[in-house]
mmCIF file of C-alpha atoms in Angstrom:
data_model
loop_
_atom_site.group_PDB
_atom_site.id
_atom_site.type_symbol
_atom_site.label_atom_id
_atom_site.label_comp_id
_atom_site.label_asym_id
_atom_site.label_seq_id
_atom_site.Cartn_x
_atom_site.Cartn_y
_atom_site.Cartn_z
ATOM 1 C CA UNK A 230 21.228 -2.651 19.308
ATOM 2 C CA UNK A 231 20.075 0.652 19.358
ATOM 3 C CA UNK A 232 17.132 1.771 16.595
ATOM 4 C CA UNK A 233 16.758 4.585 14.835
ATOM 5 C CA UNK A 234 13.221 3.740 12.730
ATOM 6 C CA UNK A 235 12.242 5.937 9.829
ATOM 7 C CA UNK A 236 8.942 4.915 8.823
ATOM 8 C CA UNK A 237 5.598 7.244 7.874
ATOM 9 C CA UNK A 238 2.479 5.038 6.773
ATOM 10 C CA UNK A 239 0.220 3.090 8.903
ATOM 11 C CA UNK A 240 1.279 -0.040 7.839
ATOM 12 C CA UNK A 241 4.841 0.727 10.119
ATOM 13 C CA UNK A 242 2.643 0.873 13.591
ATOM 14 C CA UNK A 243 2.873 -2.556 14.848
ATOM 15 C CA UNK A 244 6.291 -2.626 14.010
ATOM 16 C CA UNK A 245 7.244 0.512 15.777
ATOM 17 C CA UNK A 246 5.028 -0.727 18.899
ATOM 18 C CA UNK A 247 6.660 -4.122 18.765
ATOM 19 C CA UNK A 248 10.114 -2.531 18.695
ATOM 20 C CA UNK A 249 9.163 -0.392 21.324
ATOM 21 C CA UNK A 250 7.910 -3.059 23.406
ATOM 22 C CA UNK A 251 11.320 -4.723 22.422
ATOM 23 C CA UNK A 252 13.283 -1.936 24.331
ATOM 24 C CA UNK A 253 15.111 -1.481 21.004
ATOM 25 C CA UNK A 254 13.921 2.155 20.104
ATOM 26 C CA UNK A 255 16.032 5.147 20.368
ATOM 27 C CA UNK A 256 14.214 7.482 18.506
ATOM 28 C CA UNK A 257 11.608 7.658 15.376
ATOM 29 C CA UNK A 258 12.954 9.301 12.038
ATOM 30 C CA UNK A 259 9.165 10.358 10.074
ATOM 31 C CA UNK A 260 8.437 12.393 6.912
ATOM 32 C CA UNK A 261 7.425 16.480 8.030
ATOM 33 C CA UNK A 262 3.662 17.295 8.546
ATOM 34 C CA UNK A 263 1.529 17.940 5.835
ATOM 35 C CA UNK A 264 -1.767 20.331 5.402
ATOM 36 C CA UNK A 265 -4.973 19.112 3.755
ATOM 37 C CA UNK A 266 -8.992 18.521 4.415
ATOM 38 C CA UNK A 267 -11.246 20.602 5.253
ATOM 39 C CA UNK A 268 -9.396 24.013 6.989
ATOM 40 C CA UNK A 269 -6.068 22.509 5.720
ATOM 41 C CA UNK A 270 -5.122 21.337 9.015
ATOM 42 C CA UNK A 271 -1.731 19.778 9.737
ATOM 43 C CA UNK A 272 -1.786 16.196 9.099
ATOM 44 C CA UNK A 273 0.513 14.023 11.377
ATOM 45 C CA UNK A 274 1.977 10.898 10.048
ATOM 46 C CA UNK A 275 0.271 7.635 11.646
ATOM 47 C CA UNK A 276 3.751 6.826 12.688
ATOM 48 C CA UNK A 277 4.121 9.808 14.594
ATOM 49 C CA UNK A 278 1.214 10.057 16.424
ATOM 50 C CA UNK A 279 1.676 6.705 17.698
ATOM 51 C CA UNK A 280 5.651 7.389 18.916
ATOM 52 C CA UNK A 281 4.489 10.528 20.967
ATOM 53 C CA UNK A 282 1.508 8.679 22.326
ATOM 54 C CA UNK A 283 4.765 6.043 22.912
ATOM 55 C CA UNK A 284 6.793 8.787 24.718
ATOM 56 C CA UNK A 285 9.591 8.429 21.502
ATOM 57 C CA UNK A 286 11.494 10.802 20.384
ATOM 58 C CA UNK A 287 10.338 11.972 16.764
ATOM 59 C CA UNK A 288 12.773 13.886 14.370
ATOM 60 C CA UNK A 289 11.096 14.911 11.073
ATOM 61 C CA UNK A 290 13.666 16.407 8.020
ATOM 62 C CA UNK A 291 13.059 18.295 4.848
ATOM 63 C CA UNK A 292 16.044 16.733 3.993
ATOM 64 C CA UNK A 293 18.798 14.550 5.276
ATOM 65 C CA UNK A 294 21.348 16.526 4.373
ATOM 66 C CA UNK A 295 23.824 18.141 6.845
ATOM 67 C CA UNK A 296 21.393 19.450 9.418
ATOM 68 C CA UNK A 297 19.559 16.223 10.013
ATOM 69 C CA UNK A 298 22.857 14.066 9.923
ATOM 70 C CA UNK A 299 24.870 16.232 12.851
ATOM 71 C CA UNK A 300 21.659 15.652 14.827
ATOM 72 C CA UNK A 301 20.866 12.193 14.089
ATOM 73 C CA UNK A 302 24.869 11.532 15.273
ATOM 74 C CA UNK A 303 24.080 12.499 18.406
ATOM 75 C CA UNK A 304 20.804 9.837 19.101
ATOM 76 C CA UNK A 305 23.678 7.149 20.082
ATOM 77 C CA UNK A 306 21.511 5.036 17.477
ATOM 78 C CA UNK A 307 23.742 2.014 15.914
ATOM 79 C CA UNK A 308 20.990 0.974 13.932
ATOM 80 C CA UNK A 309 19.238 2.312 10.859
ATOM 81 C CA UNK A 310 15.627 0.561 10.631
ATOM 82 C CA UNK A 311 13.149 1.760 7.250
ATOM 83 C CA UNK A 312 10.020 0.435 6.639
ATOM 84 C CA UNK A 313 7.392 3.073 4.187
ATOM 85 C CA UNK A 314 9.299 6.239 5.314
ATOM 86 C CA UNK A 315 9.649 7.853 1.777
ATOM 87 C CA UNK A 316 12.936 9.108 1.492
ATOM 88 C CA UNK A 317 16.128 8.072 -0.372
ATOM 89 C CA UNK A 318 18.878 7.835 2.046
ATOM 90 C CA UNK A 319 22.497 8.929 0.691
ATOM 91 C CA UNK A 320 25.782 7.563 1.731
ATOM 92 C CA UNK A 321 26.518 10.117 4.137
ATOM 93 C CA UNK A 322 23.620 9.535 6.198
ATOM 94 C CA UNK A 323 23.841 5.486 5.704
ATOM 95 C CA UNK A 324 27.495 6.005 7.351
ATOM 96 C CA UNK A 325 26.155 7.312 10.616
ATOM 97 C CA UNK A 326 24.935 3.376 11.368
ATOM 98 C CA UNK A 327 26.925 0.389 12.400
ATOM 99 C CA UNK A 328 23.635 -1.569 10.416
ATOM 100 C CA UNK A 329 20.908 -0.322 7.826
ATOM 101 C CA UNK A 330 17.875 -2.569 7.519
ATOM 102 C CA UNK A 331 14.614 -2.048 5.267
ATOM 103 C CA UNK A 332 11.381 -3.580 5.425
ATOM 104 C CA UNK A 333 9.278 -3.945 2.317
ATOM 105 C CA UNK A 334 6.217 -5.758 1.806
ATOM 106 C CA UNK A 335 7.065 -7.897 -1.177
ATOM 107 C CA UNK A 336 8.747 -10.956 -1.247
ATOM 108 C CA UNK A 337 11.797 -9.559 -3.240
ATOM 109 C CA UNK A 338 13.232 -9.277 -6.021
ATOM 110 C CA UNK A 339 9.644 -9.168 -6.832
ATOM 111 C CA UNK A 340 8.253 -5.380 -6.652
ATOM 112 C CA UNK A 341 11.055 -2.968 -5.781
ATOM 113 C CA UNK A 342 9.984 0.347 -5.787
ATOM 114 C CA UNK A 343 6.980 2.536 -3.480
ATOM 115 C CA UNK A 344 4.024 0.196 -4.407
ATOM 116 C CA UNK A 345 4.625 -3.532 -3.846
ATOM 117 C CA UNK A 346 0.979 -4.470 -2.584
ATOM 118 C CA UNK A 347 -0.688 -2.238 -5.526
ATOM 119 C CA UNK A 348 1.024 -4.542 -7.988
ATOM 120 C CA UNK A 349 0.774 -7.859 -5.900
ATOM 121 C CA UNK A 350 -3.364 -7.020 -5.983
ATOM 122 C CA UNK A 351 -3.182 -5.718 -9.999
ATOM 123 C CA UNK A 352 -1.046 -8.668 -11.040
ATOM 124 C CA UNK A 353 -3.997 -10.817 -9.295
ATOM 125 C CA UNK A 354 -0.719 -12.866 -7.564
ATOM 126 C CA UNK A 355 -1.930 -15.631 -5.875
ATOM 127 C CA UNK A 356 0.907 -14.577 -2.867
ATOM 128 C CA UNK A 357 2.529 -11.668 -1.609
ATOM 129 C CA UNK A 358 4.662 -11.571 1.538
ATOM 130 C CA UNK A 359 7.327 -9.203 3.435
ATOM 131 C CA UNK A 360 11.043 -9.021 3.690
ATOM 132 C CA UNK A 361 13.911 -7.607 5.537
ATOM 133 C CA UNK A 362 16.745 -6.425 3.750
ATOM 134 C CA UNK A 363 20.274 -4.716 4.426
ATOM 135 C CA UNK A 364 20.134 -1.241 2.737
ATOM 136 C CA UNK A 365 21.742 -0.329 -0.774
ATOM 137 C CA UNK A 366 22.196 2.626 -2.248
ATOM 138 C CA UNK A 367 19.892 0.868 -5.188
ATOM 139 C CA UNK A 368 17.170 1.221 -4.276
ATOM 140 C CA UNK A 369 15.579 -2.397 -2.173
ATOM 141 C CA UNK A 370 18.290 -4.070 -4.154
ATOM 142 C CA UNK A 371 20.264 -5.005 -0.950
ATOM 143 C CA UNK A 372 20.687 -8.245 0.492
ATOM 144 C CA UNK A 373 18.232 -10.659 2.396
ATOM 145 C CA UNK A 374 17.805 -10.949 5.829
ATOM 146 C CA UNK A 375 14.484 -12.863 6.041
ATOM 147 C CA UNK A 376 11.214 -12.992 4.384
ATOM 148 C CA UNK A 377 7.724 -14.312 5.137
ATOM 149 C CA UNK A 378 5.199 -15.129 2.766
ATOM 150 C CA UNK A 379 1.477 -15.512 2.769
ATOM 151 C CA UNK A 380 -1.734 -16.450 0.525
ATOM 152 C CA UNK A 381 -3.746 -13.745 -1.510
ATOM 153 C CA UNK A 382 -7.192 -14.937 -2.336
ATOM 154 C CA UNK A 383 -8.392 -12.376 -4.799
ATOM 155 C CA UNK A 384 -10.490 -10.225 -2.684
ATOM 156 C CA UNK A 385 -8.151 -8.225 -0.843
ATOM 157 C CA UNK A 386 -8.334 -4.444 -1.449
ATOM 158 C CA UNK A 387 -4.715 -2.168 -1.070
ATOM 159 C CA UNK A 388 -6.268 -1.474 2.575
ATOM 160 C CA UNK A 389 -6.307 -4.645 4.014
ATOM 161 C CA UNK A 390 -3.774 -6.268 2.069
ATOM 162 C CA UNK A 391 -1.595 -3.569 3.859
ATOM 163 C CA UNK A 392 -2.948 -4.709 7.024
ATOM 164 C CA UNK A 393 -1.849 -8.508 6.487
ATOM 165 C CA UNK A 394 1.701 -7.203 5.570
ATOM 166 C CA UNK A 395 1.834 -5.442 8.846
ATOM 167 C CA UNK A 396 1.084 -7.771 10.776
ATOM 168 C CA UNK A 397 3.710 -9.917 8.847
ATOM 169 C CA UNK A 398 6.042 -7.221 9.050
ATOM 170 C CA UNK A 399 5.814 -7.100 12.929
ATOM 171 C CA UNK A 400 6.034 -10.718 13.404
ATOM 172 C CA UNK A 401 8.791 -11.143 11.322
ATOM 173 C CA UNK A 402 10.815 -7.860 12.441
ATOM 174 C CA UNK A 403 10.458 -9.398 16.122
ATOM 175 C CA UNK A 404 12.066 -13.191 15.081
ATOM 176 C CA UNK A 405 14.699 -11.318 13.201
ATOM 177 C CA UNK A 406 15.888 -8.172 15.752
ATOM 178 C CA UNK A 407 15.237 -10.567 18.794
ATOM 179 C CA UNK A 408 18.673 -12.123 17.989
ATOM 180 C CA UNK A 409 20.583 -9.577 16.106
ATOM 181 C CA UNK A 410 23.957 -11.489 16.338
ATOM 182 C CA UNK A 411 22.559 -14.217 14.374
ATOM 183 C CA UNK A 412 21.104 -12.152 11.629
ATOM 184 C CA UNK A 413 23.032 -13.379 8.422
ATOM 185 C CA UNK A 414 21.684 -12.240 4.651
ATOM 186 C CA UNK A 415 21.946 -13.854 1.586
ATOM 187 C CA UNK A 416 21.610 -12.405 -1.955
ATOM 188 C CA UNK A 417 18.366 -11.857 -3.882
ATOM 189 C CA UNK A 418 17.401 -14.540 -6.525
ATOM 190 C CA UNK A 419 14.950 -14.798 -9.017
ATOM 191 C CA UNK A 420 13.377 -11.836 -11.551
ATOM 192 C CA UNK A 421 14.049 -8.261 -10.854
ATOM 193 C CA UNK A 422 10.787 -6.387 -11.033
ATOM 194 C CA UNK A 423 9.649 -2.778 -10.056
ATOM 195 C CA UNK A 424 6.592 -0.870 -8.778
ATOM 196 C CA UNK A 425 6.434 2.926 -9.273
ATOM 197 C CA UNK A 426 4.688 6.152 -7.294
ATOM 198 C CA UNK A 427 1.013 5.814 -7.956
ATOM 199 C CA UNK A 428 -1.176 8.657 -9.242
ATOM 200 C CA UNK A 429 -5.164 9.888 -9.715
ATOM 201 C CA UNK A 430 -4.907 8.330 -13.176
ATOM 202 C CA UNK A 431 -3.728 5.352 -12.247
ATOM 203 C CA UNK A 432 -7.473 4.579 -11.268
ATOM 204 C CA UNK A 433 -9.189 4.556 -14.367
ATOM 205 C CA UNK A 434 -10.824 1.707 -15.383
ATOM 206 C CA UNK A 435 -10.893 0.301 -18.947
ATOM 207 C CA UNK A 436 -13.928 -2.041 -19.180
ATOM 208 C CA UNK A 437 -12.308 -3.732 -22.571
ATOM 209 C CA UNK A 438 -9.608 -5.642 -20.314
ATOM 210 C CA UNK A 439 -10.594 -8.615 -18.873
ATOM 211 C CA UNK A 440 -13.035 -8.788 -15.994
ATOM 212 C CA UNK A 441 -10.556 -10.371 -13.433
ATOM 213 C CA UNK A 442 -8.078 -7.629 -14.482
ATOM 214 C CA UNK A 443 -10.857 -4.968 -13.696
ATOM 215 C CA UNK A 444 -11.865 -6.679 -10.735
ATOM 216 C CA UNK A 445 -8.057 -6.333 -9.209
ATOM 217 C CA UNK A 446 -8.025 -2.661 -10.473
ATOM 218 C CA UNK A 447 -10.553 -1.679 -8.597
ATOM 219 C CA UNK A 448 -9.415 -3.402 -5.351
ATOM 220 C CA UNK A 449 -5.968 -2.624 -5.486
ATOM 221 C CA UNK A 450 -6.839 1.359 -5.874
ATOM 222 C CA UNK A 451 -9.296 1.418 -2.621
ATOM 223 C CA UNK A 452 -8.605 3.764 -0.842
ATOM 224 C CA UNK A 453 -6.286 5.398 -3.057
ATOM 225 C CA UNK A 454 -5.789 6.389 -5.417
ATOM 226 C CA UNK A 455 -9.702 4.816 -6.293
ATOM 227 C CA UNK A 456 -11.113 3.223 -9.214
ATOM 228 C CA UNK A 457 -13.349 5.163 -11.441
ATOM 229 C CA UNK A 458 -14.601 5.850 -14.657
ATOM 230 C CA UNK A 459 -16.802 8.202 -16.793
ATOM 231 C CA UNK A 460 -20.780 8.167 -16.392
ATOM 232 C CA UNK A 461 -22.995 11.166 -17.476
ATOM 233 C CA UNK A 462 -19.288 13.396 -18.540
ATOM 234 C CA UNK A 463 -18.585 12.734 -14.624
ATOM 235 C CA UNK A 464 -15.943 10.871 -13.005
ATOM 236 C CA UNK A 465 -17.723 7.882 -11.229
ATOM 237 C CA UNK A 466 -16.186 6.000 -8.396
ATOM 238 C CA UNK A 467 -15.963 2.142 -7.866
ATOM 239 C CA UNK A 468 -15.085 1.344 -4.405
ATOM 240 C CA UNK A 469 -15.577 -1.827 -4.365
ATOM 241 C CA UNK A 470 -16.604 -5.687 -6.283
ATOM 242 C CA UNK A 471 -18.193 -8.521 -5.306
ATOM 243 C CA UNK A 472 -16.411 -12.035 -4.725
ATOM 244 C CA UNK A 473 -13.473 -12.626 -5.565
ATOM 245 C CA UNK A 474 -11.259 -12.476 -8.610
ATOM 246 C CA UNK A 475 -10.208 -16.348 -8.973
ATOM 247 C CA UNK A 476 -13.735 -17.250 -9.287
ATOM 248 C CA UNK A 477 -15.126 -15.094 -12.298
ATOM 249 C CA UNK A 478 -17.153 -17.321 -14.424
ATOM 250 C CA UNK A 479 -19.734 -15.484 -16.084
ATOM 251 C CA UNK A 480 -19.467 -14.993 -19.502
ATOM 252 C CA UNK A 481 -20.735 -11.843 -20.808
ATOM 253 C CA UNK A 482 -22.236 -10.900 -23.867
ATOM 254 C CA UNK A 483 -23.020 -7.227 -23.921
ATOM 255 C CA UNK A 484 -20.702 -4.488 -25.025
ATOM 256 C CA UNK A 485 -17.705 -3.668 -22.189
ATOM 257 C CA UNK A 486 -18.682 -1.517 -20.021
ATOM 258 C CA UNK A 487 -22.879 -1.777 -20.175
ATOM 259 C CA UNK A 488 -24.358 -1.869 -16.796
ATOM 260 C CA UNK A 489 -26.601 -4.780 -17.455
ATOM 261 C CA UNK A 490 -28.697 -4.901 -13.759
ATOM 262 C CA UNK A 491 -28.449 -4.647 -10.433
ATOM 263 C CA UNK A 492 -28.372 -7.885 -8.381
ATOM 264 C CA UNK A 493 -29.239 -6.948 -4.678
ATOM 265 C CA UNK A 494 -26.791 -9.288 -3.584
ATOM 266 C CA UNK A 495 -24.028 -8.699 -5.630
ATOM 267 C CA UNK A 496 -24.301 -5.308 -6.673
ATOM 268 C CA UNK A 497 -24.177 -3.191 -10.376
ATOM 269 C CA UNK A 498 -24.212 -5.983 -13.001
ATOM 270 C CA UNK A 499 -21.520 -4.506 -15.389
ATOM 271 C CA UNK A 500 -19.762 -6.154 -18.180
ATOM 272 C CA UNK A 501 -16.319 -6.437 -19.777
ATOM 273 C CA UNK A 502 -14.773 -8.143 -22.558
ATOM 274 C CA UNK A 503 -15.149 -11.550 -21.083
ATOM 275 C CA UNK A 504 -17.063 -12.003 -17.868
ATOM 276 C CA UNK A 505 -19.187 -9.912 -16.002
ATOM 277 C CA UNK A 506 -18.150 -8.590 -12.514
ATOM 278 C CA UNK A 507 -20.461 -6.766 -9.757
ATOM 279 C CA UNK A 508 -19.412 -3.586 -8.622
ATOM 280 C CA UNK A 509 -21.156 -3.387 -5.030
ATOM 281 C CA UNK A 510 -20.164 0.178 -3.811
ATOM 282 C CA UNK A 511 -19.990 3.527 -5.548
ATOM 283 C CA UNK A 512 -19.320 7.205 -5.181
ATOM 284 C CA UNK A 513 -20.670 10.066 -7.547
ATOM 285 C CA UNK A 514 -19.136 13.223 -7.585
ATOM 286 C CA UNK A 515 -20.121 15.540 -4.534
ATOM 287 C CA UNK A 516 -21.556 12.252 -3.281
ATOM 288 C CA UNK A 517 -21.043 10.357 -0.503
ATOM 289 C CA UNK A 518 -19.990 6.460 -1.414
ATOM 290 C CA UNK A 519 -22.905 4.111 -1.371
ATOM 291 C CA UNK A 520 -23.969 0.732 -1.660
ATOM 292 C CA UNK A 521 -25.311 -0.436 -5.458
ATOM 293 C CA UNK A 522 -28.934 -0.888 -4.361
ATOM 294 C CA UNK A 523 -28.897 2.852 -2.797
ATOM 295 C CA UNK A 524 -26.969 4.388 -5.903
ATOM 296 C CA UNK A 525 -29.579 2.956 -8.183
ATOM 297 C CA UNK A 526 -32.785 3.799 -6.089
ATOM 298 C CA UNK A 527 -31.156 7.510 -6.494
ATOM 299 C CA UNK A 528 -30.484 7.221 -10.185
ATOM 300 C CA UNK A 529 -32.641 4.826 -11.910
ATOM 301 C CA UNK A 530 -30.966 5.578 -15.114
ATOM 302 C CA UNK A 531 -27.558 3.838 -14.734
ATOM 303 C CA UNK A 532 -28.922 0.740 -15.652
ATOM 304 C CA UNK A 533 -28.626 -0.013 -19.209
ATOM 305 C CA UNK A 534 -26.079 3.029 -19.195
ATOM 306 C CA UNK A 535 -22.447 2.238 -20.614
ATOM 307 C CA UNK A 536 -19.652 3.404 -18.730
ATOM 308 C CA UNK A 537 -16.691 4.864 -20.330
#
């Protein structure tokens, strides 16, 4: 076996290093550069820097058309391996590999689509998991290979929930490819449901939902696309909420959406239309985020204040 792996997000590393480590590798297939910050450098993927610091071979495409499939025919690569790369492949490219695999950090059918661990957080599921999957051209509709599951106890933000489905991700991509000629799949089973491409908007916060809805809002958009809402006619960030979602108990009695106190602890007392949740870490515009206690000492006024 013989790897080609197109992947592009940070949550792909340990994978690619444990493949690597495997002697499975034959080259790394990664979305193109990007510009942004400040002097709109060129932004590498995470995936990318790591294979060069690896010594891999990285090939990045515009498109995976006819250029990128004569060259990719010549890597001597049996294997197809995706996991967050962020491109549909077509049939003509799938055709260059004896196998086509895809990781994807929900335990499917559950969240096909580009943001599986968004929903797992917003849907306050009480577990999420990874699986490995033979490719279809519909997309993560292909059959089983294996899967792995694991607990979700309502504090987890999209950051670190993406860290415990890499590490699952690695683990489970090293039982499975350690013995490729035992790797069977089976169909998927149970309800079909999708995730879509996230956006800015997706943040905003409605404080008449429920608090435990608000709570996993605001965790599952850290660090992007981020939670906010409107204070003063400005956007407002919440970056982050104390305890954790499962254990909301507080009724509240105030209209959604007042900032009630600050709790030194806990953070911006806030309410919503059933309990009241703490928001602990915030970011005004131009500002740099900050912890409740510091916000406040800088703006005195928020409390009593109802956010929009």
């Amino acid at each position: 076996m013989r790897i080609l792996f197109a992947a592009t997000g940070e949550i792909a590393v340990r994978t690619l290093e444990k493949l690597n480590g495997m002697g499975l590798l034959g080259a790394v297939l990664t979305s193109p550069d990007e510009r942004g910050g400040r002097g709109n450098k060129v932004i590498e993927s995470p995936v990318k820097k790591r294979a060069l610091e690896l010594g891999i071979d990285v090939y990045q495409f515009e498109s995976l058309r006819s250029e990128a499939r004569k060259t990719v025919s010549t890597l001597s690569c049996d294997t197809l391996l995706s996991f967050c790369y962020g491109k549909i492949f077509g049939p003509r490219f799938l055709s260059l590999f004896e196998r086509k695999y895809n990781i994807h950090p929900s335990l499917l059918p559950k969240y096909r689509g580009p943001s599986p661990t968004y929903e797992a957080i917003r849907n306050l599921d009480r577990e999420t998991g990874v699986s490995i999957q033979e490719i279809a051209l519909e997309i993560d509709s292909g059959d089983i290979i294996a899967s792995r599951s694991f607990p979700l106890d309502g504090t987890e933000t999209l950051a670190s929930l993406d860290e415990k489905a890499s590490a699952a991700a690695c683990s489970l991509a090293e039982e499975v490819f350690s013995d490729p000629g035992s790797i069977k799949a089976r169909p998927q089973q149970g309800e079909v449901t999708f995730s879509r491409l996230l956006n800015k908007e997706d943040g905003r916060i409605d404080f008449t939902r429920s608090a435990g809805e608000i709570h996993a809002m605001i965790r599952a958009c850290y660090p992007w696309p981020k939670a906010f809402c409107i204070y003063k006619g400005e956007k407002l960030i919440l970056s982050s909420v104390y305890s954790s979602a499962f254990s909301l108990d507080e009724a509240s009695s105030e209209e959604p959406g007042t900032v009630v106190a600050l709790d030194k602890k806990k953070g911006l007392k806030v309410a919503t239309v059933d309990y009241y949740i703490y928001i602990s870490r915030l970011q005004a515009p131009s500002r740099k985020e900050m912890d409740a206690v510091s916000f406040v000492n800088g703006d005195k006024a928020i409390i009593g204040a109802l956010l929009s």
